[in-house]
Amino acid sequence: MTCTPPPSGLDPAVAARLKRTADGLVPAIAQQYDTGEVLMLGWMDDEALHRTLTTGRCTYFSRSRQEYWVKGDTSGHVQYVKSVALDCDADTVLVQVDQVGAACHTGDRTCFDADVLPLAPAATDAAGDRTAQPRGTGVTGAPDPARPRR
């Protein structure tokens, strides 16, 4: 389903690439830039993405309050933007940030700290020993000749 967003300052070339939900939003994953830690998931429309790209602070759109909010304006737990990327389908935004304080409204460092679900023993056995680095992912980034290209 195609959603026509309201006018915004977002670069039209970027806006044309975005695949939005029926209500005009894209999920935005906030990740700590230097550790890779996943901090939270929020929602952005074109204007929130524009504000994030131009202010250097994460701006989200609150689905419940139907308004913009800048992370840290009330809590002091600011997200300073280091980079912004679209995923391969242009339906999710990854915002790498320098998080000051807790990312979660509960006070936890991340929104994923408090409710880690247990894996069944069969699931952990299926994963095997994943401590060894897979072929083709070394420092050189050389492709694995045994892996077919897409």
PDB file of C-alpha atoms in Angstrom:
ATOM      1  CA  MET A   1       0.000   0.000   0.000  1.00  0.00           C
ATOM      2  CA  THR A   2       1.338   3.427  -0.924  1.00  0.00           C
ATOM      3  CA  CYS A   3       0.889   6.243   1.530  1.00  0.00           C
ATOM      4  CA  THR A   4       1.287   9.867   0.477  1.00  0.00           C
ATOM      5  CA  PRO A   5       3.022  11.684   3.316  1.00  0.00           C
ATOM      6  CA  PRO A   6       2.157  15.229   4.324  1.00  0.00           C
ATOM      7  CA  PRO A   7       4.551  17.926   3.079  1.00  0.00           C
ATOM      8  CA  SER A   8       7.904  17.955   4.843  1.00  0.00           C
ATOM      9  CA  GLY A   9      11.410  19.287   4.429  1.00  0.00           C
ATOM     10  CA  LEU A  10      12.739  15.785   3.711  1.00  0.00           C
ATOM     11  CA  ASP A  11      14.760  15.497   0.505  1.00  0.00           C
ATOM     12  CA  PRO A  12      12.226  14.385  -2.134  1.00  0.00           C
ATOM     13  CA  ALA A  13      14.643  11.723  -3.424  1.00  0.00           C
ATOM     14  CA  VAL A  14      14.786  10.145   0.039  1.00  0.00           C
ATOM     15  CA  ALA A  15      11.035  10.500   0.540  1.00  0.00           C
ATOM     16  CA  ALA A  16      10.366   8.745  -2.771  1.00  0.00           C
ATOM     17  CA  ARG A  17      12.381   5.720  -1.646  1.00  0.00           C
ATOM     18  CA  LEU A  18      10.630   5.213   1.706  1.00  0.00           C
ATOM     19  CA  LYS A  19       8.103   2.422   2.101  1.00  0.00           C
ATOM     20  CA  ARG A  20       5.730   3.504   4.850  1.00  0.00           C
ATOM     21  CA  THR A  21       3.019   1.820   6.880  1.00  0.00           C
ATOM     22  CA  ALA A  22      -0.604   2.657   6.087  1.00  0.00           C
ATOM     23  CA  ASP A  23      -0.368   5.516   8.603  1.00  0.00           C
ATOM     24  CA  GLY A  24       2.718   7.003   6.920  1.00  0.00           C
ATOM     25  CA  LEU A  25       5.374   5.782   9.345  1.00  0.00           C
ATOM     26  CA  VAL A  26       8.596   3.795   9.160  1.00  0.00           C
ATOM     27  CA  PRO A  27      10.144   1.939  12.095  1.00  0.00           C
ATOM     28  CA  ALA A  28      13.369   3.523  13.305  1.00  0.00           C
ATOM     29  CA  ILE A  29      15.878   1.389  15.196  1.00  0.00           C
ATOM     30  CA  ALA A  30      18.256   3.300  17.470  1.00  0.00           C
ATOM     31  CA  GLN A  31      21.636   1.602  17.887  1.00  0.00           C
ATOM     32  CA  GLN A  32      24.621   2.686  19.977  1.00  0.00           C
ATOM     33  CA  TYR A  33      27.171   3.699  17.351  1.00  0.00           C
ATOM     34  CA  ASP A  34      30.327   2.359  19.004  1.00  0.00           C
ATOM     35  CA  THR A  35      29.097  -0.923  20.524  1.00  0.00           C
ATOM     36  CA  GLY A  36      26.310  -1.989  18.159  1.00  0.00           C
ATOM     37  CA  GLU A  37      23.918  -2.306  21.108  1.00  0.00           C
ATOM     38  CA  VAL A  38      20.267  -2.089  19.965  1.00  0.00           C
ATOM     39  CA  LEU A  39      18.666   0.571  22.161  1.00  0.00           C
ATOM     40  CA  MET A  40      15.059   1.050  21.109  1.00  0.00           C
ATOM     41  CA  LEU A  41      12.538   1.151  18.310  1.00  0.00           C
ATOM     42  CA  GLY A  42      10.560   4.257  17.534  1.00  0.00           C
ATOM     43  CA  TRP A  43       8.522   5.518  14.608  1.00  0.00           C
ATOM     44  CA  MET A  44       9.263   8.291  12.125  1.00  0.00           C
ATOM     45  CA  ASP A  45       7.306   9.979   9.415  1.00  0.00           C
ATOM     46  CA  ASP A  46       8.994  12.090   6.751  1.00  0.00           C
ATOM     47  CA  GLU A  47       9.124  15.174   8.967  1.00  0.00           C
ATOM     48  CA  ALA A  48      10.599  13.286  11.931  1.00  0.00           C
ATOM     49  CA  LEU A  49      13.277  11.840   9.642  1.00  0.00           C
ATOM     50  CA  HIS A  50      13.963  15.305   8.222  1.00  0.00           C
ATOM     51  CA  ARG A  51      14.342  16.758  11.725  1.00  0.00           C
ATOM     52  CA  THR A  52      16.623  13.877  12.738  1.00  0.00           C
ATOM     53  CA  LEU A  53      18.850  14.422   9.693  1.00  0.00           C
ATOM     54  CA  THR A  54      19.032  18.200  10.112  1.00  0.00           C
ATOM     55  CA  THR A  55      19.265  18.671  13.894  1.00  0.00           C
ATOM     56  CA  GLY A  56      21.558  15.806  14.906  1.00  0.00           C
ATOM     57  CA  ARG A  57      19.023  14.704  17.536  1.00  0.00           C
ATOM     58  CA  CYS A  58      16.556  11.831  17.155  1.00  0.00           C
ATOM     59  CA  THR A  59      13.014  12.977  16.534  1.00  0.00           C
ATOM     60  CA  TYR A  60      10.252  10.383  16.614  1.00  0.00           C
ATOM     61  CA  PHE A  61       6.524  10.458  15.990  1.00  0.00           C
ATOM     62  CA  SER A  62       4.354   9.272  18.873  1.00  0.00           C
ATOM     63  CA  ARG A  63       1.591   7.054  17.575  1.00  0.00           C
ATOM     64  CA  SER A  64      -0.410   7.382  20.809  1.00  0.00           C
ATOM     65  CA  ARG A  65      -0.080  11.150  21.211  1.00  0.00           C
ATOM     66  CA  GLN A  66       0.056  11.928  17.457  1.00  0.00           C
ATOM     67  CA  GLU A  67       2.927  14.381  17.952  1.00  0.00           C
ATOM     68  CA  TYR A  68       6.668  14.699  17.470  1.00  0.00           C
ATOM     69  CA  TRP A  69       9.067  14.149  20.331  1.00  0.00           C
ATOM     70  CA  VAL A  70      12.804  14.651  20.529  1.00  0.00           C
ATOM     71  CA  LYS A  71      14.518  11.934  22.549  1.00  0.00           C
ATOM     72  CA  GLY A  72      15.850  13.470  25.732  1.00  0.00           C
ATOM     73  CA  ASP A  73      13.950  16.761  25.721  1.00  0.00           C
ATOM     74  CA  THR A  74      12.105  15.823  28.910  1.00  0.00           C
ATOM     75  CA  SER A  75      14.274  13.022  30.347  1.00  0.00           C
ATOM     76  CA  GLY A  76      17.735  14.370  29.534  1.00  0.00           C
ATOM     77  CA  HIS A  77      18.507  10.983  27.932  1.00  0.00           C
ATOM     78  CA  VAL A  78      19.572  12.425  24.608  1.00  0.00           C
ATOM     79  CA  GLN A  79      20.387  10.557  21.400  1.00  0.00           C
ATOM     80  CA  TYR A  80      23.063  12.349  19.370  1.00  0.00           C
ATOM     81  CA  VAL A  81      22.894  11.142  15.771  1.00  0.00           C
ATOM     82  CA  LYS A  82      26.069   9.700  14.265  1.00  0.00           C
ATOM     83  CA  SER A  83      24.590   8.186  11.075  1.00  0.00           C
ATOM     84  CA  VAL A  84      21.270   7.301   9.468  1.00  0.00           C
ATOM     85  CA  ALA A  85      20.718   4.472   6.971  1.00  0.00           C
ATOM     86  CA  LEU A  86      17.819   2.838   5.187  1.00  0.00           C
ATOM     87  CA  ASP A  87      17.612  -0.929   5.053  1.00  0.00           C
ATOM     88  CA  CYS A  88      17.671  -2.760   1.710  1.00  0.00           C
ATOM     89  CA  ASP A  89      13.889  -2.449   1.292  1.00  0.00           C
ATOM     90  CA  ALA A  90      13.741   1.200   2.426  1.00  0.00           C
ATOM     91  CA  ASP A  91      11.078   0.253   4.979  1.00  0.00           C
ATOM     92  CA  THR A  92      13.194   0.609   8.132  1.00  0.00           C
ATOM     93  CA  VAL A  93      15.578   3.309   9.326  1.00  0.00           C
ATOM     94  CA  LEU A  94      18.702   2.543  11.349  1.00  0.00           C
ATOM     95  CA  VAL A  95      19.883   5.504  13.404  1.00  0.00           C
ATOM     96  CA  GLN A  96      23.292   5.084  14.980  1.00  0.00           C
ATOM     97  CA  VAL A  97      23.475   7.327  18.013  1.00  0.00           C
ATOM     98  CA  ASP A  98      25.547   8.274  21.011  1.00  0.00           C
ATOM     99  CA  GLN A  99      23.045   7.578  23.786  1.00  0.00           C
ATOM    100  CA  VAL A 100      23.273   9.675  26.946  1.00  0.00           C
ATOM    101  CA  GLY A 101      21.660   7.807  29.842  1.00  0.00           C
ATOM    102  CA  ALA A 102      18.836   5.309  29.486  1.00  0.00           C
ATOM    103  CA  ALA A 103      17.211   4.769  26.101  1.00  0.00           C
ATOM    104  CA  CYS A 104      14.065   3.156  27.514  1.00  0.00           C
ATOM    105  CA  HIS A 105      11.273   5.148  29.164  1.00  0.00           C
ATOM    106  CA  THR A 106      11.434   2.605  32.041  1.00  0.00           C
ATOM    107  CA  GLY A 107      14.940   3.757  32.927  1.00  0.00           C
ATOM    108  CA  ASP A 108      16.684   0.681  31.501  1.00  0.00           C
ATOM    109  CA  ARG A 109      19.689   1.193  29.253  1.00  0.00           C
ATOM    110  CA  THR A 110      17.790  -0.387  26.338  1.00  0.00           C
ATOM    111  CA  CYS A 111      14.178  -1.291  25.682  1.00  0.00           C
ATOM    112  CA  PHE A 112      15.318  -4.898  25.355  1.00  0.00           C
ATOM    113  CA  ASP A 113      16.985  -5.369  28.767  1.00  0.00           C
ATOM    114  CA  ALA A 114      14.063  -6.372  30.957  1.00  0.00           C
ATOM    115  CA  ASP A 115      12.283  -9.169  29.113  1.00  0.00           C
ATOM    116  CA  VAL A 116      14.741 -11.583  27.510  1.00  0.00           C
ATOM    117  CA  LEU A 117      12.830 -14.668  26.408  1.00  0.00           C
ATOM    118  CA  PRO A 118      14.290 -18.116  27.125  1.00  0.00           C
ATOM    119  CA  LEU A 119      15.387 -20.286  24.216  1.00  0.00           C
ATOM    120  CA  ALA A 120      14.470 -23.962  24.210  1.00  0.00           C
ATOM    121  CA  PRO A 121      17.464 -26.296  24.508  1.00  0.00           C
ATOM    122  CA  ALA A 122      16.882 -27.496  20.927  1.00  0.00           C
ATOM    123  CA  ALA A 123      17.210 -23.916  19.688  1.00  0.00           C
ATOM    124  CA  THR A 124      20.506 -23.378  21.477  1.00  0.00           C
ATOM    125  CA  ASP A 125      21.785 -26.778  20.260  1.00  0.00           C
ATOM    126  CA  ALA A 126      20.858 -25.889  16.675  1.00  0.00           C
ATOM    127  CA  ALA A 127      22.979 -22.761  16.883  1.00  0.00           C
ATOM    128  CA  GLY A 128      26.046 -24.846  17.683  1.00  0.00           C
ATOM    129  CA  ASP A 129      29.358 -23.201  18.400  1.00  0.00           C
ATOM    130  CA  ARG A 130      29.141 -19.811  16.727  1.00  0.00           C
ATOM    131  CA  THR A 131      32.303 -18.433  18.291  1.00  0.00           C
ATOM    132  CA  ALA A 132      34.356 -19.111  15.161  1.00  0.00           C
ATOM    133  CA  GLN A 133      34.169 -16.403  12.511  1.00  0.00           C
ATOM    134  CA  PRO A 134      32.423 -17.601   9.323  1.00  0.00           C
ATOM    135  CA  ARG A 135      34.476 -17.752   6.148  1.00  0.00           C
ATOM    136  CA  GLY A 136      34.434 -14.608   4.070  1.00  0.00           C
ATOM    137  CA  THR A 137      33.840 -12.239   6.972  1.00  0.00           C
ATOM    138  CA  GLY A 138      37.434 -11.555   7.920  1.00  0.00           C
ATOM    139  CA  VAL A 139      39.217  -8.237   8.069  1.00  0.00           C
ATOM    140  CA  THR A 140      39.710  -8.216   4.311  1.00  0.00           C
ATOM    141  CA  GLY A 141      36.010  -8.802   3.671  1.00  0.00           C
ATOM    142  CA  ALA A 142      36.939 -11.286   0.924  1.00  0.00           C
ATOM    143  CA  PRO A 143      33.871 -13.066  -0.403  1.00  0.00           C
ATOM    144  CA  ASP A 144      33.404 -16.724   0.365  1.00  0.00           C
ATOM    145  CA  PRO A 145      33.800 -18.569  -2.966  1.00  0.00           C
ATOM    146  CA  ALA A 146      31.495 -21.345  -1.720  1.00  0.00           C
ATOM    147  CA  ARG A 147      28.670 -18.876  -1.113  1.00  0.00           C
ATOM    148  CA  PRO A 148      26.509 -18.122  -4.151  1.00  0.00           C
ATOM    149  CA  ARG A 149      26.038 -14.486  -5.063  1.00  0.00           C
ATOM    150  CA  ARG A 150      22.580 -12.951  -5.264  1.00  0.00           C
TER     151      ARG A 150
END
